[in-house]
Amino acid sequence: MLFDPYKRKINYLRISVTDRCNLRCRYCMPEEGIPLISHQDILTYEEILRIVRVFASQGISKVRLTGGEPLVRKGIVDFIARLSQIKEIKDLSLTTNGLLLKNLAEVLKQAGLKRVNISLDSLKRERFYQITRRDDFERVWKGIEEALKAGLAPIKINMVAIKGLNDDEIEDFARLTLRLPLTVRYIEYMPSGNGEEWKETDILTISQVQARLEKMGKLISIPSDRWGGPAKRFRFEGAPGEIGLIGAVSSHFCADCNRLRLTPDGKIRTCLFSDDEVDVKEIIRRGGSDEDLKARLLVALGAKPERHHINTHLFKKCQRNMSAIGG
Ligand code: SAM
C-alpha cells in the first residue's frame, strides 16, 4: 500500500495519454490550440504499461485515462485491452468529450474498459458550439446513447457550471437523471487552463447548484461508493440517475485525496494545482530498473502537498494547461 506523508492512502492514477484535443472549449484552450508536446516526448504505450505495472505492484488499483482527448490517440483500444490485463487494476475508466464514442463504446467495453465519464457543458446545440467552438452536440449525444447501450456504467456526465455561460441549464441537466441512468455531476470552474480568463465570480458553487436542485424536488443523499471520489451524491426520489456535486474550489477535499497524475510526457504530478513534477520518463529512457521507478514514485509521494491553495493568498495559477495534465 502507498501512503503519503499525511497518511493518505494513494491508490488512484490518472493518466493523460495525450495533450491533443478535438475540441477547443473556451475555458480550457484558445482557438488556435496550445503548444503541443513533441511526439518523441510523449510516453509510448509500452512505457505507460510499464509504469502502471510497477505502480500497481505498489498499491495503485484504480486507473483513469484522460487527456487531451484520450480517444484521439491512435491505438487507444488495444492499449486499454493490455491495461485491463493488469490484475491489480480493479477499476479502469476513461474521461472523454464523447465525440468519438459512438463508434468506440462497444469496442472499448470489449477491451475491458469498465466505465466512462463524458464531459458535456450544454444540452443546446448552439450553446455547445459556442462553448466548444465545434458544432458537434449531436455526435456527443449519440456517443452517450452508445455508451448506455454498451453498459459502460455508471456513466457520468461532467458539467462545468459557469455563471453567464451555461448556468441556466442546471435544471435541464438534472432532469436527465429522471429519465436515464446517468450520473450528472456539476463541477466548479477551476483556475486552470489557457482559455479565457478565469474569474472567481464566474464560479457557480456547489451550494448554489444544490439550492436550485432542492427547488425541483427532494434530494436523497447517497453514501459514497466503493471507489469513493470527491462528489457529494444525491438522487431524486424514484430517479434512475444520480446527481453529483464536486466542489473543487469551494470545498477542497484534499484530506481525502487518493490520486496521482501521470502527464503525457512522463511526469508525476501529485496535485492538479501544483506545478511540482517528478520525472519518470527520464528513468525509463536511460535504462533504469523497476526498482528505480519505485524509488521515484516514493519521492513523488513524499512531496504530495497537504492541500491546494485556491482561495488563499498562496495560490498561483498552474503553468500547465488542463489538457496537458489530464483533467
Ligand atoms: N477530453 C476529455 C474530456 O473532455 O473529458 C478529457 C480531458 S478534459 C481537460 C477533462 C475535464 O476537465 C473536462 O470535463 C473539462 O470540462 C474539464 N476542465 C477543463 N478546464 C477546466 C476548468 N478550468 N475548470 C473545471 N473543469 C475544467
Short mmCIF file of C-alpha atoms and ligand atoms in Angstrom, two decimals:
data_model
loop_
_atom_site.label_atom_id
_atom_site.label_comp_id
_atom_site.label_asym_id
_atom_site.label_seq_id
_atom_site.Cartn_x
_atom_site.Cartn_y
_atom_site.Cartn_z
CA MET A 1 0.00 0.00 0.00
CA LEU A 2 1.09 3.53 -0.72
CA PHE A 3 0.78 6.34 1.78
CA ASP A 4 1.85 9.96 1.55
CA PRO A 5 3.33 11.96 4.45
CA TYR A 6 -0.20 12.97 5.56
CA LYS A 7 -1.17 9.28 5.88
CA ARG A 8 -3.47 9.43 2.88
CA LYS A 9 -3.75 6.11 1.08
CA ILE A 10 -2.86 6.61 -2.58
CA ASN A 11 -4.43 4.08 -4.93
CA TYR A 12 -5.55 6.12 -7.93
CA LEU A 13 -3.53 7.05 -11.02
CA ARG A 14 -4.91 9.37 -13.67
CA ILE A 15 -3.04 9.05 -16.91
CA SER A 16 -3.15 11.73 -19.57
CA VAL A 17 -2.36 9.76 -22.73
CA THR A 18 -2.22 12.81 -25.00
CA ASP A 19 -2.34 16.58 -24.86
CA ARG A 20 -4.15 16.69 -28.23
CA CYS A 21 -7.85 17.53 -28.26
CA ASN A 22 -10.55 17.69 -30.92
CA LEU A 23 -12.50 20.43 -29.11
CA ARG A 24 -11.46 23.95 -28.18
CA CYS A 25 -13.54 24.65 -25.08
CA ARG A 26 -13.27 28.35 -24.37
CA TYR A 27 -12.43 27.97 -20.71
CA CYS A 28 -9.75 25.38 -21.46
CA MET A 29 -7.96 26.30 -24.68
CA PRO A 30 -7.55 29.18 -27.08
CA GLU A 31 -8.98 28.72 -30.59
CA GLU A 32 -5.57 28.02 -32.13
CA GLY A 33 -4.80 25.36 -29.51
CA ILE A 34 -1.74 25.34 -27.26
CA PRO A 35 1.90 24.48 -27.98
CA LEU A 36 1.94 20.70 -28.18
CA ILE A 37 4.34 18.26 -26.58
CA SER A 38 6.50 16.73 -29.33
CA HIS A 39 5.76 13.14 -30.34
CA GLN A 40 9.16 11.92 -29.08
CA ASP A 41 8.43 13.38 -25.67
CA ILE A 42 5.10 11.61 -25.30
CA LEU A 43 5.26 8.30 -23.45
CA THR A 44 4.74 5.28 -25.68
CA TYR A 45 2.01 2.85 -24.68
CA GLU A 46 4.75 0.37 -23.80
CA GLU A 47 6.26 2.90 -21.39
CA ILE A 48 2.91 3.70 -19.80
CA LEU A 49 2.19 0.00 -19.33
CA ARG A 50 5.50 -0.48 -17.58
CA ILE A 51 4.84 2.45 -15.25
CA VAL A 52 1.35 1.15 -14.44
CA ARG A 53 2.65 -2.37 -13.75
CA VAL A 54 5.28 -1.06 -11.37
CA PHE A 55 2.89 1.35 -9.63
CA ALA A 56 0.20 -1.34 -9.43
CA SER A 57 2.66 -3.63 -7.69
CA GLN A 58 2.97 -0.88 -5.04
CA GLY A 59 -0.73 -0.27 -4.45
CA ILE A 60 -2.33 1.55 -7.38
CA SER A 61 -5.62 -0.22 -8.12
CA LYS A 62 -7.64 2.41 -9.92
CA VAL A 63 -6.69 3.94 -13.29
CA ARG A 64 -8.44 6.62 -15.29
CA LEU A 65 -7.35 7.61 -18.80
CA THR A 66 -7.77 11.21 -19.79
CA GLY A 67 -6.12 13.91 -21.85
CA GLY A 68 -6.37 16.00 -24.03
CA GLU A 69 -8.91 13.75 -25.62
CA PRO A 70 -7.81 10.16 -24.98
CA LEU A 71 -9.85 8.73 -27.84
CA VAL A 72 -7.91 10.71 -30.47
CA ARG A 73 -4.72 8.80 -29.69
CA LYS A 74 -4.11 6.04 -32.24
CA GLY A 75 -4.19 2.51 -30.84
CA ILE A 76 -6.09 3.50 -27.68
CA VAL A 77 -8.40 0.46 -27.79
CA ASP A 78 -5.52 -2.05 -27.94
CA PHE A 79 -3.76 -0.14 -25.20
CA ILE A 80 -6.85 -0.37 -22.99
CA ALA A 81 -7.06 -4.11 -23.71
CA ARG A 82 -3.50 -4.52 -22.45
CA LEU A 83 -4.04 -2.27 -19.47
CA SER A 84 -7.11 -4.26 -18.47
CA GLN A 85 -4.91 -7.38 -18.20
CA ILE A 86 -3.00 -5.92 -15.25
CA LYS A 87 -4.66 -7.86 -12.47
CA GLU A 88 -4.10 -5.35 -9.67
CA ILE A 89 -6.11 -2.72 -11.58
CA LYS A 90 -9.65 -3.24 -10.39
CA ASP A 91 -11.19 -0.09 -11.80
CA LEU A 92 -10.34 1.13 -15.31
CA SER A 93 -12.19 4.17 -16.58
CA LEU A 94 -11.91 6.94 -19.16
CA THR A 95 -12.81 10.62 -19.32
CA THR A 96 -13.83 11.75 -22.78
CA ASN A 97 -15.63 14.55 -24.57
CA GLY A 98 -17.68 11.82 -26.25
CA LEU A 99 -17.04 12.94 -29.82
CA LEU A 100 -15.64 9.57 -30.90
CA LEU A 101 -17.65 7.42 -28.56
CA LYS A 102 -20.44 6.50 -30.94
CA ASN A 103 -18.24 4.04 -32.84
CA LEU A 104 -15.96 3.13 -29.97
CA ALA A 105 -18.24 2.49 -26.98
CA GLU A 106 -18.83 -1.19 -27.68
CA VAL A 107 -15.20 -1.98 -28.61
CA LEU A 108 -13.97 -0.16 -25.53
CA LYS A 109 -16.25 -2.28 -23.39
CA GLN A 110 -14.97 -5.42 -25.13
CA ALA A 111 -11.42 -4.25 -24.50
CA GLY A 112 -12.05 -4.21 -20.77
CA LEU A 113 -12.96 -0.60 -20.05
CA LYS A 114 -15.36 -0.52 -17.12
CA ARG A 115 -16.92 2.92 -17.33
CA VAL A 116 -16.77 6.41 -18.85
CA ASN A 117 -17.12 10.00 -17.72
CA ILE A 118 -18.35 12.23 -20.52
CA SER A 119 -17.82 15.97 -20.40
CA LEU A 120 -20.80 17.97 -21.62
CA ASP A 121 -21.46 21.57 -20.70
CA SER A 122 -24.63 22.23 -22.65
CA LEU A 123 -27.65 20.36 -23.94
CA LYS A 124 -28.29 23.01 -26.56
CA ARG A 125 -26.65 22.63 -29.95
CA GLU A 126 -25.92 26.34 -30.42
CA ARG A 127 -24.58 26.73 -26.90
CA PHE A 128 -22.42 23.62 -27.27
CA TYR A 129 -20.91 25.20 -30.38
CA GLN A 130 -20.36 28.47 -28.58
CA ILE A 131 -18.51 26.76 -25.71
CA THR A 132 -16.50 24.15 -27.64
CA ARG A 133 -16.10 26.02 -30.95
CA ARG A 134 -17.29 22.84 -32.71
CA ASP A 135 -20.80 22.09 -33.92
CA ASP A 136 -20.84 18.56 -32.54
CA PHE A 137 -23.56 18.29 -29.91
CA GLU A 138 -25.41 15.55 -31.85
CA ARG A 139 -22.28 13.41 -32.09
CA VAL A 140 -21.68 13.62 -28.36
CA TRP A 141 -25.28 12.77 -27.59
CA LYS A 142 -25.09 9.71 -29.88
CA GLY A 143 -21.90 8.76 -28.06
CA ILE A 144 -23.77 8.91 -24.74
CA GLU A 145 -26.53 6.70 -26.16
CA GLU A 146 -23.98 4.15 -27.38
CA ALA A 147 -22.18 4.18 -24.02
CA LEU A 148 -25.52 3.44 -22.33
CA LYS A 149 -26.14 0.56 -24.75
CA ALA A 150 -22.64 -0.82 -24.26
CA GLY A 151 -23.08 -0.78 -20.47
CA LEU A 152 -20.06 1.40 -19.68
CA ALA A 153 -21.80 2.12 -16.40
CA PRO A 154 -22.07 4.11 -14.25
CA ILE A 155 -21.92 6.76 -16.98
CA LYS A 156 -21.11 10.14 -15.50
CA ILE A 157 -21.84 13.37 -17.33
CA ASN A 158 -19.50 16.10 -16.14
CA MET A 159 -20.80 19.63 -16.47
CA VAL A 160 -18.60 22.60 -15.60
CA ALA A 161 -21.08 25.20 -14.42
CA ILE A 162 -20.04 28.75 -15.31
CA LYS A 163 -22.08 31.83 -14.48
CA GLY A 164 -23.49 33.57 -17.52
CA LEU A 165 -22.39 30.75 -19.81
CA ASN A 166 -24.49 27.68 -19.00
CA ASP A 167 -25.90 28.22 -15.51
CA ASP A 168 -29.41 28.43 -16.95
CA GLU A 169 -29.12 24.69 -17.78
CA ILE A 170 -28.60 23.35 -14.25
CA GLU A 171 -32.19 22.10 -14.03
CA ASP A 172 -32.21 20.66 -17.58
CA PHE A 173 -29.16 18.56 -16.76
CA ALA A 174 -30.75 17.39 -13.50
CA ARG A 175 -33.90 16.35 -15.39
CA LEU A 176 -31.78 13.89 -17.41
CA THR A 177 -31.42 11.82 -14.23
CA LEU A 178 -35.20 11.47 -14.02
CA ARG A 179 -35.37 9.53 -17.27
CA LEU A 180 -31.92 8.00 -17.84
CA PRO A 181 -29.47 6.02 -15.68
CA LEU A 182 -26.87 8.79 -15.92
CA THR A 183 -24.96 10.44 -13.12
CA VAL A 184 -24.95 14.17 -13.75
CA ARG A 185 -22.06 15.85 -11.93
CA TYR A 186 -21.71 19.57 -11.52
CA ILE A 187 -18.11 20.69 -11.30
CA GLU A 188 -16.93 24.06 -10.10
CA TYR A 189 -14.98 26.13 -12.57
CA MET A 190 -11.30 25.91 -11.61
CA PRO A 191 -8.44 28.38 -12.06
CA SER A 192 -6.51 26.45 -14.65
CA GLY A 193 -6.14 26.31 -18.39
CA ASN A 194 -5.15 28.57 -21.19
CA GLY A 195 -8.61 29.56 -22.15
CA GLU A 196 -10.48 32.73 -21.47
CA GLU A 197 -9.54 34.38 -18.23
CA TRP A 198 -10.80 32.61 -15.10
CA LYS A 199 -12.63 34.86 -12.65
CA GLU A 200 -13.72 33.79 -9.22
CA THR A 201 -17.03 35.50 -9.81
CA ASP A 202 -17.75 33.10 -12.71
CA ILE A 203 -17.88 30.11 -10.38
CA LEU A 204 -21.24 28.65 -9.60
CA THR A 205 -20.57 26.95 -6.28
CA ILE A 206 -21.99 23.55 -5.49
CA SER A 207 -24.08 25.06 -2.68
CA GLN A 208 -25.69 27.37 -5.21
CA VAL A 209 -26.34 24.40 -7.51
CA GLN A 210 -27.70 22.32 -4.65
CA ALA A 211 -30.09 25.10 -3.59
CA ARG A 212 -31.50 25.23 -7.12
CA LEU A 213 -31.87 21.46 -7.35
CA GLU A 214 -33.67 21.36 -4.00
CA LYS A 215 -36.35 23.60 -5.50
CA MET A 216 -37.01 20.87 -8.10
CA GLY A 217 -37.75 18.11 -5.61
CA LYS A 218 -36.49 16.21 -2.61
CA LEU A 219 -32.83 15.24 -2.94
CA ILE A 220 -31.96 11.98 -1.25
CA SER A 221 -28.36 11.75 -0.12
CA ILE A 222 -26.40 8.66 -1.21
CA PRO A 223 -23.35 7.44 0.70
CA SER A 224 -20.02 7.32 -1.12
CA ASP A 225 -19.44 4.04 -3.01
CA ARG A 226 -16.51 1.62 -3.04
CA TRP A 227 -14.47 3.79 -5.36
CA GLY A 228 -15.19 6.87 -3.30
CA GLY A 229 -14.42 10.05 -5.17
CA PRO A 230 -14.98 13.61 -4.08
CA ALA A 231 -18.59 14.02 -5.26
CA LYS A 232 -21.44 14.60 -2.83
CA ARG A 233 -24.05 12.21 -4.17
CA PHE A 234 -27.83 12.60 -4.38
CA ARG A 235 -30.83 11.19 -6.17
CA PHE A 236 -34.32 12.50 -6.79
CA GLU A 237 -36.88 10.10 -5.42
CA GLY A 238 -37.51 7.26 -7.89
CA ALA A 239 -34.98 8.58 -10.41
CA PRO A 240 -32.86 6.08 -12.36
CA GLY A 241 -29.95 8.51 -12.44
CA GLU A 242 -27.88 10.34 -9.84
CA ILE A 243 -26.62 13.80 -9.09
CA GLY A 244 -23.02 14.52 -8.05
CA LEU A 245 -21.66 17.82 -6.74
CA ILE A 246 -17.94 18.42 -6.96
CA GLY A 247 -16.78 21.45 -5.03
CA ALA A 248 -13.27 21.51 -6.42
CA VAL A 249 -12.85 25.16 -5.46
CA SER A 250 -15.23 25.95 -2.62
CA SER A 251 -14.85 22.83 -0.50
CA HIS A 252 -11.40 21.47 -1.03
CA PHE A 253 -11.40 17.74 -0.39
CA CYS A 254 -7.65 17.40 -0.20
CA ALA A 255 -7.81 15.46 3.08
CA ASP A 256 -9.33 12.55 1.15
CA CYS A 257 -7.18 12.88 -1.96
CA ASN A 258 -6.02 9.46 -3.15
CA ARG A 259 -4.58 10.49 -6.54
CA LEU A 260 -1.51 10.82 -8.58
CA ARG A 261 -1.37 12.05 -12.15
CA LEU A 262 0.90 10.99 -14.99
CA THR A 263 1.36 13.60 -17.72
CA PRO A 264 1.71 12.65 -21.42
CA ASP A 265 5.43 13.43 -21.22
CA GLY A 266 6.02 11.16 -18.25
CA LYS A 267 5.92 13.40 -15.19
CA ILE A 268 4.13 12.52 -11.99
CA ARG A 269 2.05 15.34 -10.55
CA THR A 270 0.73 14.85 -7.09
CA CYS A 271 -1.73 17.75 -7.15
CA LEU A 272 -3.71 19.23 -10.03
CA PHE A 273 -2.88 22.70 -8.77
CA SER A 274 0.81 22.33 -8.09
CA ASP A 275 3.43 22.56 -10.81
CA ASP A 276 5.86 20.36 -8.89
CA GLU A 277 6.53 17.33 -11.07
CA VAL A 278 8.71 14.26 -10.78
CA ASP A 279 10.11 12.79 -13.99
CA VAL A 280 9.65 9.06 -14.57
CA LYS A 281 10.22 9.04 -18.34
CA GLU A 282 13.82 10.00 -17.74
CA ILE A 283 14.35 6.81 -15.72
CA ILE A 284 12.83 4.60 -18.40
CA ARG A 285 14.71 6.20 -21.28
CA ARG A 286 18.09 5.95 -19.61
CA GLY A 287 17.52 2.24 -18.99
CA GLY A 288 16.62 2.46 -15.29
CA SER A 289 15.18 -0.51 -13.42
CA ASP A 290 11.74 -1.10 -11.94
CA GLU A 291 13.34 -0.52 -8.54
CA ASP A 292 14.41 2.94 -9.76
CA LEU A 293 10.83 3.61 -10.83
CA LYS A 294 9.51 2.55 -7.44
CA ALA A 295 12.03 4.80 -5.72
CA ARG A 296 10.96 7.74 -7.89
CA LEU A 297 7.32 7.04 -7.09
CA LEU A 298 8.14 7.33 -3.39
CA VAL A 299 9.96 10.61 -3.99
CA ALA A 300 6.85 11.96 -5.73
CA LEU A 301 4.57 10.75 -2.94
CA GLY A 302 6.81 12.27 -0.31
CA ALA A 303 6.25 15.67 -1.91
CA LYS A 304 2.48 15.47 -2.27
CA PRO A 305 1.17 18.74 -0.85
CA GLU A 306 -1.23 18.65 2.05
CA ARG A 307 -3.75 20.79 0.17
CA HIS A 308 -4.19 23.15 -2.73
CA HIS A 309 -4.19 26.88 -2.08
CA ILE A 310 -7.01 28.12 -4.25
CA ASN A 311 -8.85 30.89 -2.41
CA THR A 312 -5.80 31.72 -0.30
CA HIS A 313 -3.04 34.25 -0.82
CA LEU A 314 -0.64 31.37 -1.51
CA PHE A 315 -2.42 30.32 -4.70
CA LYS A 316 -0.60 30.52 -8.03
CA LYS A 317 -2.36 29.54 -11.25
CA CYS A 318 -0.62 26.43 -12.57
CA GLN A 319 1.55 26.63 -15.64
CA ARG A 320 0.38 23.57 -17.49
CA ASN A 321 -2.89 23.59 -19.32
CA MET A 322 -5.52 21.13 -18.07
CA SER A 323 -5.25 19.25 -21.38
CA ALA A 324 -1.57 18.59 -20.74
CA ILE A 325 -2.12 17.47 -17.15
CA GLY A 326 -5.22 15.38 -17.52
CA GLY A 327 -8.32 16.97 -16.02
N1 SAM B 1 -11.11 15.49 -23.35
C1 SAM B 1 -11.58 14.84 -22.19
C2 SAM B 1 -12.89 15.46 -21.74
O1 SAM B 1 -13.38 16.37 -22.39
O2 SAM B 1 -13.44 14.98 -20.75
C3 SAM B 1 -10.62 14.77 -21.02
C4 SAM B 1 -9.78 15.96 -20.71
S1 SAM B 1 -10.65 17.42 -20.20
C5 SAM B 1 -9.31 18.51 -19.84
C6 SAM B 1 -11.24 16.88 -18.63
C7 SAM B 1 -12.24 17.76 -17.96
O3 SAM B 1 -11.61 18.92 -17.49
C8 SAM B 1 -13.41 18.20 -18.80
O4 SAM B 1 -14.61 17.81 -18.16
C9 SAM B 1 -13.31 19.70 -18.80
O5 SAM B 1 -14.57 20.31 -18.80
C10 SAM B 1 -12.59 19.92 -17.50
N2 SAM B 1 -11.96 21.23 -17.38
C11 SAM B 1 -11.07 21.83 -18.19
N3 SAM B 1 -10.74 23.06 -17.71
C12 SAM B 1 -11.46 23.22 -16.57
C13 SAM B 1 -11.59 24.27 -15.61
N4 SAM B 1 -10.89 25.39 -15.72
N5 SAM B 1 -12.42 24.08 -14.55
C14 SAM B 1 -13.13 22.93 -14.42
N6 SAM B 1 -13.05 21.91 -15.28
C15 SAM B 1 -12.24 22.06 -16.34
#
